[in-house]
Short mmCIF file of C-alpha atoms in Angstrom, two decimals:
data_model
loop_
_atom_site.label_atom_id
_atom_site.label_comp_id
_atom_site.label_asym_id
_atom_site.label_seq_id
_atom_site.Cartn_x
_atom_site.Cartn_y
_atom_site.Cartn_z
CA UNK A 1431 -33.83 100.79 25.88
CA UNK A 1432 -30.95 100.94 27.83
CA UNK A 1433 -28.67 101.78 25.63
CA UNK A 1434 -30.72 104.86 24.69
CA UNK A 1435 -30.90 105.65 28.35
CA UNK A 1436 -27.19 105.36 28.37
CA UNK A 1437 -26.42 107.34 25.61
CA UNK A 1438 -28.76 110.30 26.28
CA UNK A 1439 -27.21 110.39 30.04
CA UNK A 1440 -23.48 110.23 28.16
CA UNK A 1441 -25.12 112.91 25.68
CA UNK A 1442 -26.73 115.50 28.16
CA UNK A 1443 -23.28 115.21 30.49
CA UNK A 1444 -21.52 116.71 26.94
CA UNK A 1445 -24.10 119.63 26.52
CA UNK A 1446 -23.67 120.62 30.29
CA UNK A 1447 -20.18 120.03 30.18
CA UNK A 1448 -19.97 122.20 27.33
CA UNK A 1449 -22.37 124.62 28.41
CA UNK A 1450 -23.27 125.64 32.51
CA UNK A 1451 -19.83 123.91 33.48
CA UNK A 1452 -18.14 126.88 30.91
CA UNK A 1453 -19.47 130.13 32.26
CA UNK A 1454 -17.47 132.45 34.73
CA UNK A 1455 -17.15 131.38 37.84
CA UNK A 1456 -17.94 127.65 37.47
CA UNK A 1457 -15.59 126.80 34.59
CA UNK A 1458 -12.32 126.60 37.26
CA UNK A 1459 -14.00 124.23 39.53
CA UNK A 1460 -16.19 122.06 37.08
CA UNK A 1461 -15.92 118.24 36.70
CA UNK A 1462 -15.45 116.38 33.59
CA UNK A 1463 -19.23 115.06 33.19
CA UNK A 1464 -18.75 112.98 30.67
CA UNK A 1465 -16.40 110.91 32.01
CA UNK A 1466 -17.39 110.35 35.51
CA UNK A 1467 -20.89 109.39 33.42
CA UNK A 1468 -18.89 106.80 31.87
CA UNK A 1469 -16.99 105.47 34.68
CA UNK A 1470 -20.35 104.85 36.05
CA UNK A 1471 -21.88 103.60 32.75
CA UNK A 1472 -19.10 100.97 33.11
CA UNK A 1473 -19.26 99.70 36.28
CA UNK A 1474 -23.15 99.04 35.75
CA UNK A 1475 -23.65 98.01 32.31
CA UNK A 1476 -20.00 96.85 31.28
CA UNK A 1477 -17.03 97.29 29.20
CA UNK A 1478 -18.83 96.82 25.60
CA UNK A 1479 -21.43 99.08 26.48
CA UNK A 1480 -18.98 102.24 27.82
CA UNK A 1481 -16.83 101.44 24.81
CA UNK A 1482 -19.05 102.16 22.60
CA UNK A 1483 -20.94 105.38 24.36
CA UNK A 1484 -17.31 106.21 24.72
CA UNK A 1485 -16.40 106.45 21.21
CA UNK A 1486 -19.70 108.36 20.41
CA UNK A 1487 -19.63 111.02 22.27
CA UNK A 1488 -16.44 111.70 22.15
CA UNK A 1489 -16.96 111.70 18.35
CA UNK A 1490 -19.72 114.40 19.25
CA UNK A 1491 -17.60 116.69 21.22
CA UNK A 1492 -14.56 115.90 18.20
CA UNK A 1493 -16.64 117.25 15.98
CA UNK A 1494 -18.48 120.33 17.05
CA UNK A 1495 -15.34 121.64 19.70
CA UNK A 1496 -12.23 119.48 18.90
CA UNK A 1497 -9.45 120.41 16.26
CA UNK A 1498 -9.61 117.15 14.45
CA UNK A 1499 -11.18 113.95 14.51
CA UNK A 1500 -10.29 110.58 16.99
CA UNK A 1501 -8.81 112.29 20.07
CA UNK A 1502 -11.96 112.62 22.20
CA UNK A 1503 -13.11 109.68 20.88
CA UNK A 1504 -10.36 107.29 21.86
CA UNK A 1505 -9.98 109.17 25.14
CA UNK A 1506 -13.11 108.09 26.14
CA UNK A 1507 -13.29 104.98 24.33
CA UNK A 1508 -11.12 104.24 26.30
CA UNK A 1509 -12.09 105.56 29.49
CA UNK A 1510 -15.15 103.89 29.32
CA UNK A 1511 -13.43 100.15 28.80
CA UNK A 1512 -10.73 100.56 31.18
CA UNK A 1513 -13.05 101.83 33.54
CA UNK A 1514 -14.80 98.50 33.59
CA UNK A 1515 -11.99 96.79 33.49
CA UNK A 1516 -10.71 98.40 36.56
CA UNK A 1517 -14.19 97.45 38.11
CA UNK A 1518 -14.48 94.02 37.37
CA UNK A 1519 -11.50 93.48 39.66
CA UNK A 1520 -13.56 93.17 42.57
CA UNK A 1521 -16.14 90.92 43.66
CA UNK A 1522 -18.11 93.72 44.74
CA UNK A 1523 -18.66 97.06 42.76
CA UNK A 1524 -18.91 99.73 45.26
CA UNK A 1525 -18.38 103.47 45.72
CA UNK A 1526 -14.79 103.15 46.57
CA UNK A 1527 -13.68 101.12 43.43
CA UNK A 1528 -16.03 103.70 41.40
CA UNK A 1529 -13.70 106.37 43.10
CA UNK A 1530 -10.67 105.17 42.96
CA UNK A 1531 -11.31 104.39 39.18
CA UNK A 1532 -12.65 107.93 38.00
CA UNK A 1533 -9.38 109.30 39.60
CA UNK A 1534 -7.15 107.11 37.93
CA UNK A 1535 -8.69 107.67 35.07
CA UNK A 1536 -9.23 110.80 35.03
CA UNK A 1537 -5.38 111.33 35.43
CA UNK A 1538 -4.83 109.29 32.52
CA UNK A 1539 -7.34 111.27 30.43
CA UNK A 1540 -6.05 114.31 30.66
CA UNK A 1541 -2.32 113.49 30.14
CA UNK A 1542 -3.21 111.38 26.50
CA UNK A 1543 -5.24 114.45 25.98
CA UNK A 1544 -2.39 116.87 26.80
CA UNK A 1545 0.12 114.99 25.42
CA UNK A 1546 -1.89 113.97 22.03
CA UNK A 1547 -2.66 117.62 21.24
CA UNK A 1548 1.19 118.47 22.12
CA UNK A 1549 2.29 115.83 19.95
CA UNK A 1550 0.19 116.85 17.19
CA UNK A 1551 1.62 120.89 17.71
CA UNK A 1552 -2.24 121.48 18.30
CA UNK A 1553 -0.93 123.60 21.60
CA UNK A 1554 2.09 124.53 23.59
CA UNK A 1555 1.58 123.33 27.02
CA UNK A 1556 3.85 122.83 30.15
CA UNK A 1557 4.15 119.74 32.18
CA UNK A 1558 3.52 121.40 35.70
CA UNK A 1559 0.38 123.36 33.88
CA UNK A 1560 -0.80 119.49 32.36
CA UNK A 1561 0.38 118.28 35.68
CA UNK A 1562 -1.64 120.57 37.69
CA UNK A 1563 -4.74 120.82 36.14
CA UNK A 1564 -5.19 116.39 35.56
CA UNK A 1565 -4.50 116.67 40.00
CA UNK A 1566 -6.98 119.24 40.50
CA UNK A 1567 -9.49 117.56 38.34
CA UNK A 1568 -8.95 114.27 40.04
CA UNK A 1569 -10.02 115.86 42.98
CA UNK A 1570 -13.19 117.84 41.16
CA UNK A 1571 -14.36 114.21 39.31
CA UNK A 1572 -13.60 112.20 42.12
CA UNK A 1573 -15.80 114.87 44.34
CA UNK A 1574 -18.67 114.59 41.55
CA UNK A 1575 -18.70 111.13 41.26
CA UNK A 1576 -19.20 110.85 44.89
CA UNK A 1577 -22.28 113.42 44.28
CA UNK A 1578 -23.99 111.59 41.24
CA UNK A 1579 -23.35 107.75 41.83
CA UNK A 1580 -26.33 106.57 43.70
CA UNK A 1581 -28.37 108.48 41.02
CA UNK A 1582 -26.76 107.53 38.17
CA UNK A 1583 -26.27 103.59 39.51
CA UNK A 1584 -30.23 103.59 39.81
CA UNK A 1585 -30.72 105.11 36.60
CA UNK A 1586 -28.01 103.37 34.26
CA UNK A 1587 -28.99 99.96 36.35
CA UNK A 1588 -30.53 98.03 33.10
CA UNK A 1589 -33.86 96.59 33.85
CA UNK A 1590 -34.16 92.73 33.70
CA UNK A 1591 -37.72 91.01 33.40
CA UNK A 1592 -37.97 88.05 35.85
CA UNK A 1593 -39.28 85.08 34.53
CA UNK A 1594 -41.48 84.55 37.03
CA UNK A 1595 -43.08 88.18 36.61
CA UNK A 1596 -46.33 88.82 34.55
CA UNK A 1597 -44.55 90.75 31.84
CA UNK A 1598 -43.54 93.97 34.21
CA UNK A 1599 -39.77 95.47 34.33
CA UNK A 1600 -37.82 94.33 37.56
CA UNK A 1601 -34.74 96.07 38.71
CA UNK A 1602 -31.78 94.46 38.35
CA UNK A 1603 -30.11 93.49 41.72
CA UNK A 1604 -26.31 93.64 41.83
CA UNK B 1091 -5.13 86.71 36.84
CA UNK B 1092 -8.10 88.78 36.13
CA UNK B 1093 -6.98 91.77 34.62
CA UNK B 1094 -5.26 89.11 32.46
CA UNK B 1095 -8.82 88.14 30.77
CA UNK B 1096 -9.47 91.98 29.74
CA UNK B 1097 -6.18 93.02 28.68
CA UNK B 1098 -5.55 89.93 26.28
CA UNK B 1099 -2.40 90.03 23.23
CA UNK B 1100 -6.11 90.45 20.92
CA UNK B 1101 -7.41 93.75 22.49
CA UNK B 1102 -4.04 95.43 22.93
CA UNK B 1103 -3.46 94.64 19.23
CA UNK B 1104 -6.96 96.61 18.19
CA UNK B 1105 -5.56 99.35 20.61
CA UNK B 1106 -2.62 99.78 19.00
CA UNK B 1107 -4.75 99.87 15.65
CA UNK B 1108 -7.24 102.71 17.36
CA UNK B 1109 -3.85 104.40 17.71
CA UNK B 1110 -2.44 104.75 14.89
CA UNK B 1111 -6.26 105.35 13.44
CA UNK B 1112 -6.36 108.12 15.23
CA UNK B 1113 -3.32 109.51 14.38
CA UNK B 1114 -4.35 109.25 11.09
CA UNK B 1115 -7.53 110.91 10.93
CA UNK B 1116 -6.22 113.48 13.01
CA UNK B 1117 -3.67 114.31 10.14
CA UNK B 1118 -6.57 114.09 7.41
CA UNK B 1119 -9.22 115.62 9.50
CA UNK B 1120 -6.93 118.44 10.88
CA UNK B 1121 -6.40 119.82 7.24
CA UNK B 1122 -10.08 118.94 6.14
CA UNK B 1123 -11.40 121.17 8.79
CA UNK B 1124 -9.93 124.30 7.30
CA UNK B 1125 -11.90 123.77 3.71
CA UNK B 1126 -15.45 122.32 3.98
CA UNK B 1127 -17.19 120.58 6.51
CA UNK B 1128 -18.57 117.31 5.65
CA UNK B 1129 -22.28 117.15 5.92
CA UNK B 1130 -22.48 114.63 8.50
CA UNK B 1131 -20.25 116.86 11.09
CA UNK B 1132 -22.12 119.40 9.86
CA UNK B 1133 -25.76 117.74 10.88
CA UNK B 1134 -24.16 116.65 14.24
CA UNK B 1135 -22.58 120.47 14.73
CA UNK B 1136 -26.03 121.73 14.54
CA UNK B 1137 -27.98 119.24 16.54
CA UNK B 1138 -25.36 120.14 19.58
CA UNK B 1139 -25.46 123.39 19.23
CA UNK B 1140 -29.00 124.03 19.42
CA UNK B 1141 -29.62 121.84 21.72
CA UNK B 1142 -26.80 123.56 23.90
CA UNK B 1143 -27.83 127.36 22.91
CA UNK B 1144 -31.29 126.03 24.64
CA UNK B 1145 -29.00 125.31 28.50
CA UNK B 1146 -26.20 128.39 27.34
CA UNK B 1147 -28.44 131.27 26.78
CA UNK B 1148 -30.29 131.63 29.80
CA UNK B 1149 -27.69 130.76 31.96
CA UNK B 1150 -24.93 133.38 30.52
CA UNK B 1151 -28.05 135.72 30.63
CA UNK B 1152 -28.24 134.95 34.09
CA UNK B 1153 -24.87 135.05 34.65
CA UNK B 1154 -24.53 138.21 33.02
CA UNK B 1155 -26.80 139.70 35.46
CA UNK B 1156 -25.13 138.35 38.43
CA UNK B 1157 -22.06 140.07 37.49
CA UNK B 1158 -23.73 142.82 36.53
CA UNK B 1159 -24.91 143.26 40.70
CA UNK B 1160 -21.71 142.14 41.68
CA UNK B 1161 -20.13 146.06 39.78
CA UNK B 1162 -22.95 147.63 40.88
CA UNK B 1163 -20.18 149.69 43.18
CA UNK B 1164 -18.28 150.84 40.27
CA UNK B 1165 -20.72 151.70 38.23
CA UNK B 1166 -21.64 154.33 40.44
CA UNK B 1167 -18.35 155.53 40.54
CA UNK B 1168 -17.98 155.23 37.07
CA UNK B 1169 -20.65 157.57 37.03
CA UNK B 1170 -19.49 160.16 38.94
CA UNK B 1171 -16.70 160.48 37.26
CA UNK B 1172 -18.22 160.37 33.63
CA UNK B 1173 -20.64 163.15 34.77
CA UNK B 1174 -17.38 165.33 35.77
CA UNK B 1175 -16.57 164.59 32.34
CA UNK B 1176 -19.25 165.27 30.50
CA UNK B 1177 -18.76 168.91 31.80
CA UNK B 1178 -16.37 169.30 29.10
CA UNK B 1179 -18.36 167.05 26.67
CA UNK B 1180 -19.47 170.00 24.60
CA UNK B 1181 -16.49 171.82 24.07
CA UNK B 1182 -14.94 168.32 22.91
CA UNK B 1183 -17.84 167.46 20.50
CA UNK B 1184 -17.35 171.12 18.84
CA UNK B 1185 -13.45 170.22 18.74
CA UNK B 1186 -14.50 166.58 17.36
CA UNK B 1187 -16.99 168.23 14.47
CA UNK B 1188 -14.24 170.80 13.27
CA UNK B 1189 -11.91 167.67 13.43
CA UNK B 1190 -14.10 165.78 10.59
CA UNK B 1191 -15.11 168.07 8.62
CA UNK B 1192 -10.86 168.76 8.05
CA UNK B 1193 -10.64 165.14 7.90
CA UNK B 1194 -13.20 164.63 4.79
CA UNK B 1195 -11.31 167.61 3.30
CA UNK B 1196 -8.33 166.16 3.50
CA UNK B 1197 -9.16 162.98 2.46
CA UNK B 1198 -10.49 164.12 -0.49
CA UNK B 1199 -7.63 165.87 -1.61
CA UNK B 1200 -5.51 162.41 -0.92
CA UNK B 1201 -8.28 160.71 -2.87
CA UNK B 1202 -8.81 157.98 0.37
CA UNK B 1203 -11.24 155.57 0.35
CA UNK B 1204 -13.05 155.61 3.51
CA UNK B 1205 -11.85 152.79 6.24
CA UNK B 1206 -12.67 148.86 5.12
CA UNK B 1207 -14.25 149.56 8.96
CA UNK B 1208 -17.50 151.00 7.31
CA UNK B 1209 -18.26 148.79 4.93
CA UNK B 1210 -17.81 144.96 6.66
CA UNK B 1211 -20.83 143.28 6.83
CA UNK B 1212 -21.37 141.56 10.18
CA UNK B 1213 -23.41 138.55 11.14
CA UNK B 1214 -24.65 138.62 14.73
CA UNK B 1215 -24.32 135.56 16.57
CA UNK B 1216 -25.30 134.18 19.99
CA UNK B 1217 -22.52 131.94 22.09
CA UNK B 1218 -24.45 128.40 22.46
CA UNK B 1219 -21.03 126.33 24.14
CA UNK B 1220 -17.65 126.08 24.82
CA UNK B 1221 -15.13 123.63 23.90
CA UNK B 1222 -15.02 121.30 27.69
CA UNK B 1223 -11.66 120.39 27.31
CA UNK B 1224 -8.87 122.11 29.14
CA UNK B 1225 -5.98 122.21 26.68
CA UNK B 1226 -8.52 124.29 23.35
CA UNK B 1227 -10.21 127.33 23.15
CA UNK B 1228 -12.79 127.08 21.06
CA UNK B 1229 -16.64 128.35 21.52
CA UNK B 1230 -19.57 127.50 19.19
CA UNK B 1231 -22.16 130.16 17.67
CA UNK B 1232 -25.96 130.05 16.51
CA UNK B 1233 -25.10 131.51 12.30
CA UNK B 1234 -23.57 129.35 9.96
CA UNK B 1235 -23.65 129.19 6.67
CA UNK B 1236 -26.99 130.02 6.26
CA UNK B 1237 -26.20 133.50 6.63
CA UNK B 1238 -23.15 133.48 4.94
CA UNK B 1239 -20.74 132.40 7.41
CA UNK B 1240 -17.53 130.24 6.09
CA UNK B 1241 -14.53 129.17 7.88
CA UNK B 1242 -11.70 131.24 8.18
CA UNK B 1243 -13.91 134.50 8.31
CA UNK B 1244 -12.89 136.63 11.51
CA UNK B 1245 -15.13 137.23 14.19
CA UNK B 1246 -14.71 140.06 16.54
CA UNK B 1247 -17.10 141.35 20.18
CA UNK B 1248 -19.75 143.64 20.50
CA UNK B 1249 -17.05 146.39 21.53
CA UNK B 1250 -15.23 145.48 18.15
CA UNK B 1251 -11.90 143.81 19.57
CA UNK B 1252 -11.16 140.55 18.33
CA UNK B 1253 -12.06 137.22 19.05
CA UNK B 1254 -10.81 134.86 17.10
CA UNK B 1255 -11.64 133.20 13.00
CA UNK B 1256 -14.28 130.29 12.09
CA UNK B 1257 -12.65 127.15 11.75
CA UNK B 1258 -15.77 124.47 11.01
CA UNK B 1259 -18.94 125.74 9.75
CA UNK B 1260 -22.37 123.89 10.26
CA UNK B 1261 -25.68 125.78 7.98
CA UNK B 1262 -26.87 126.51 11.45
CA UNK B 1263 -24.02 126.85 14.16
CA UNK B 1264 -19.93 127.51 13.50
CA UNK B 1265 -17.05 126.79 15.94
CA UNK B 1266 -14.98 129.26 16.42
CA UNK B 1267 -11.10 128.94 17.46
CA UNK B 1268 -10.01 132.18 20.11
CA UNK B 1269 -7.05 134.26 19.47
CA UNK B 1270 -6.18 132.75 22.57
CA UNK B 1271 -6.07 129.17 21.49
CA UNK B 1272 -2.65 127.87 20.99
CA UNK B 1273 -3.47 125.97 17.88
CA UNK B 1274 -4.84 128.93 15.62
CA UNK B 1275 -1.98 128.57 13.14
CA UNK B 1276 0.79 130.42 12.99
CA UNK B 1277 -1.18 133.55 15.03
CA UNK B 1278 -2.25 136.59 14.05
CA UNK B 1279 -0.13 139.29 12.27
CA UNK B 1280 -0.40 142.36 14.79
CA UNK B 1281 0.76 146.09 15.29
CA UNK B 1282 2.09 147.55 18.08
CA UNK B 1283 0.62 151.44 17.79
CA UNK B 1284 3.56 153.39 19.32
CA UNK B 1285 4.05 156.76 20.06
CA UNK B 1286 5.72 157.81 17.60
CA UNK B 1287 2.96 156.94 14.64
CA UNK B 1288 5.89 154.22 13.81
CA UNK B 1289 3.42 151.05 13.95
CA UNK B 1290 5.57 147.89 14.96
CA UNK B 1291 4.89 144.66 13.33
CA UNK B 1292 5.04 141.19 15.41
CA UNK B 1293 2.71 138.17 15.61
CA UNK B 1294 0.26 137.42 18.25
CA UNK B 1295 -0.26 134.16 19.25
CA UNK B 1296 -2.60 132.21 22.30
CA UNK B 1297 0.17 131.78 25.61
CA UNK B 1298 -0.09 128.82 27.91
CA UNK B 1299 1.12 129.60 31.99
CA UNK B 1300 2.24 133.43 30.54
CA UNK B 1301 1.44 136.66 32.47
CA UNK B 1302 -1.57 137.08 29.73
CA UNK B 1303 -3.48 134.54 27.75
CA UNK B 1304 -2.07 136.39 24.46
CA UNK B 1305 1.38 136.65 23.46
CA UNK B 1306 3.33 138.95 20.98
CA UNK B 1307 6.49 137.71 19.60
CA UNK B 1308 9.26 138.69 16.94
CA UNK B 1309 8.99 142.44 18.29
CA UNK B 1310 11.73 144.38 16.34
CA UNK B 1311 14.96 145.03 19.49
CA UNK B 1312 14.65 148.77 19.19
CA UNK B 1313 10.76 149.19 18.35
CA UNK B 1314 9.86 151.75 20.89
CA UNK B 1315 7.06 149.24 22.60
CA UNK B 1316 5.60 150.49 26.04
CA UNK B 1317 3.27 149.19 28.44
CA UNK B 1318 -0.75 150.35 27.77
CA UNK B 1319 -0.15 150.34 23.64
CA UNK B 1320 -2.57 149.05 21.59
CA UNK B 1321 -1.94 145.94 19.49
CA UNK B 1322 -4.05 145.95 15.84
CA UNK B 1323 -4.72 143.66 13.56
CA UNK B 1324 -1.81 144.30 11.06
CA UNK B 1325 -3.93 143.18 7.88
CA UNK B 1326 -0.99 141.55 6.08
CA UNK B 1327 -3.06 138.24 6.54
CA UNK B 1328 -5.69 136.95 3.94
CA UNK B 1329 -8.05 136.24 6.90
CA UNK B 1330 -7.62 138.95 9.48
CA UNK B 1331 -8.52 142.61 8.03
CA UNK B 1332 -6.58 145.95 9.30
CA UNK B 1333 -7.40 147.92 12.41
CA UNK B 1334 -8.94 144.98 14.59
CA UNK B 1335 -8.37 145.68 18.30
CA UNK B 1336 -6.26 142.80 19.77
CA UNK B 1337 -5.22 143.95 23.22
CA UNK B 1338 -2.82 146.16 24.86
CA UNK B 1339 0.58 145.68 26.10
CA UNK B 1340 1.03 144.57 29.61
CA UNK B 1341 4.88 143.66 29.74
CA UNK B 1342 7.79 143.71 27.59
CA UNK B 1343 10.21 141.18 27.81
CA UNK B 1344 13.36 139.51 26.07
CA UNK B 1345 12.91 138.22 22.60
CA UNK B 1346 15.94 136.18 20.79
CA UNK B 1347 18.94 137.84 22.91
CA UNK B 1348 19.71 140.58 20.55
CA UNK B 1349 17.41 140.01 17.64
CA UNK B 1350 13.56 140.46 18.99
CA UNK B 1351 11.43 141.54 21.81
CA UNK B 1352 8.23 139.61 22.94
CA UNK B 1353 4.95 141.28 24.82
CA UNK B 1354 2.51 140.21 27.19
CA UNK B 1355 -1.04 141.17 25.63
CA UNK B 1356 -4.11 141.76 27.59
CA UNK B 1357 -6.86 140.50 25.39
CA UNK B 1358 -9.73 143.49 24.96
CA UNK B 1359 -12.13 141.07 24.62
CA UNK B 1360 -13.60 139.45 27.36
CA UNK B 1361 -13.27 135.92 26.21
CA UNK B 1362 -14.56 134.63 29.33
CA UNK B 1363 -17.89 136.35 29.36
CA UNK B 1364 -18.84 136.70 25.63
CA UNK B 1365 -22.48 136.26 25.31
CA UNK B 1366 -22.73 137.56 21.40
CA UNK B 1367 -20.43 138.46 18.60
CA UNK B 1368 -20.51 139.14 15.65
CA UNK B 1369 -18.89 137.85 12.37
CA UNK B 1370 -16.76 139.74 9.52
CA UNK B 1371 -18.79 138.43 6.49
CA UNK B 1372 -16.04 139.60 3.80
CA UNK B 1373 -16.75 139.75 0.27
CA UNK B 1374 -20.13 140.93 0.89
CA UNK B 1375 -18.98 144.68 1.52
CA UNK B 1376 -18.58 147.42 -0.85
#
């Protein structure tokens, strides 16, 4: 159940991403959805899980938008398992690790992203432009992570049943 | 050390394999994409789309109208000037009249086929999404193959100018690659329309931190190219037809020292606001 949770939170980021965050006026200041969904997938539900939701919707967004196949994909395949990763360093997951993580990774994201499509003559782009926009949208994702965490936590949280319960779903407490 | 337990010899190994994977599919699936889409891509194109075209619609509609209040201003100003205008409509419209009826003569005598302009077919289309990443310009549409569409089939704005070609196409949703997007081939084989009824061939292509988001290049050194021209679709290319607005000249600049020129083109388009187009079904005309 929660992995269908998961992926339809991972899934609906994508369609906004690709839809409200892309008309006039918005599409200058909008976050990258899917990937501060992720980091937050990861630090609640771990690295196996983000992998994976990762690698499918970045399969989704390779096939309707992308040029080819496997570059959104591994982006945030990888996102979503370094994300944990980065997490799992300290005892306690809190906001601040969550921030500090989207930012990193968001800088990372957009420079294999860049730099794949460059390398693959899919686009000419400039290193101040690629070095300008991955700043600016560490400052936009870290900014909407800060916005949607204690949502998404609650909601991505998987339920656990307690074996003392009669049967009903318990929240998790981490 | 922690990180130590993620990051083991074993993981960075499948990494490296996800790498080169990647690479490799990209090569496959960046030629596959101009022929056929698979029918899985396809199914997952259309799913997206729809579901997308259900959050895009209203909110460019909305969007639309927001803008719309926003040149409220101007389009009264517009308006007194077009009614200044239209004081000399008639006189124009008798001018225009006298002008065709020549022009049928003449072509006639010349034995010219009337303009390929008349006779595309067009496929409306709604814009459902937009490509989120910030390095391709791509946009998705509601027609696919269903009603004809296939990839490399141009598709140009309500106005007419152009907006790009098909590059994957779903039976109910296509994506479609903009002029301005850096990765649409080699670019698009243009005309400069100079003064002097001497067109002036170069290629347009998408420009990345340029004065414009389009950019001419290979301009011949003494092609009489000005500022405010208008830059056609040349239709030396299998996929573009002749006489497609492009843009219009916004700067001239140094080519190869001594060989070619390169423009600045101002896309007529508005690629940032397009809520329908429509697409050049070819094959299907007279």
């Amino acid at each position: 159940m929660s992995a269908v949770k998961a992926f339809l939170c991972v899934w609906l980021a994508l369609v906004v991403d690709a839809t409200w965050f892309q008309l006039p006026g918005i599409q200058g200041a909008a976050p990258n959805l899917v990937l501060v969904t992720l980091v937050i997938l990861a630090s609640v539900q771990g690295a196996r899980r983000a992998l994976i939701m990762g690698v499918l919707v970045g399969l989704i967004e390779d096939a309707v938008y992308g040029p080819f196949l496997g570059l959104d994909s591994l982006a945030y395949g990888a996102v979503g398992y370094f994300a944990a990763v980065l997490v799992e360093q300290f005892l306690h997951r809190n906001l601040l690790v969550t921030f500090l993580a989207t930012c990193v990774l968001t800088f990372a994201q957009e420079w294999f992203d860049a730099g794949l499509t460059y390398m693959l003559g899919m686009a000419a782009l400039g290193l101040r432009s690629v070095l300008a926009a991955s700043l600016w949208h560490m400052l936009v994702n870290g900014l909407a992570l800060l916005v949607l965490y204690p949502l998404l936590r609650v909601w991505l949280t998987p339920r656990r049943r307690s074996r003392y319960s009669d049967g009903a779903e318990q929240p998790n407490a981490s | 050390m922690r990180v130590s337990r993620w990051i083991t010899s074993r993981r960075l190994f499948v990494l490296l394999v996800a790498v080169i994977v990647v690479i490799a599919a990209a090569g496959v699936t960046a030629r596959a994409r101009g022929a056929r889409t698979a029918w899985p891509l396809r199914v997952v194109m259309d799913v997206q789309n729809t579901v997308s075209g259900w959050l895009y619609r209203p909110a460019a509609w909305l969007s639309g109208v927001m803008s719309g209040l926003h040149d409220l201003r101007t389009l009264y100003q517009e308006n007194a000037a077009l009614k200044k205008q239209l004081l000399s409509y008639s006189a124009l419209q008798a001018q225009l009249q006298l002008a065709q009826e020549e022009n049928v003569q003449l072509s006639k005598m010349v034995g010219f086929k009337t303009s390929n302009a008349n006779h595309w077919t067009l496929a409306p289309a709604h814009v459902v999404g937009r490509d989120p990443s910030s390095w391709r310009a791509t946009l998705t549409i509601d027609a696919g193959t269903a009603v004809g569409v296939q990839v490399n089939m141009p598709v140009i704005s309500p106005e007419g100018a152009l907006v790009g070609k098909v590059i994957a196409a779903g039976r109910l949703s296509s994506t479609v690659s903009l002029i301005t997007d850096a990765q649409s081939g080699d670019g698009v084989s243009a005309l400069v329309l100079a003064d002097n009824n001497s067109p002036v061939f170069g290629i347009v292509t998408g420009s990345e931190g340029g004065p414009t988001p389009l950019s001419m290049q290979f301009l011949s050194a003494v092609a009489n190219v000005k500022v405010g021209q208008s830059v056609v679709t040349s239709g030396y290319s299998d996929i573009f037809p002749k006489g497609i607005l492009i843009g219009t000249v916004k700067q001239v600049g140094q080519g190869m020292p001594g060989l070619t020129r390169d423009a600045a083109v101002q896309p007529a388009a508005d690629l940032d606001n397009l809520q329908d187009v429509f697409v050049i079904l070819r094959g299907q005309g007279s």
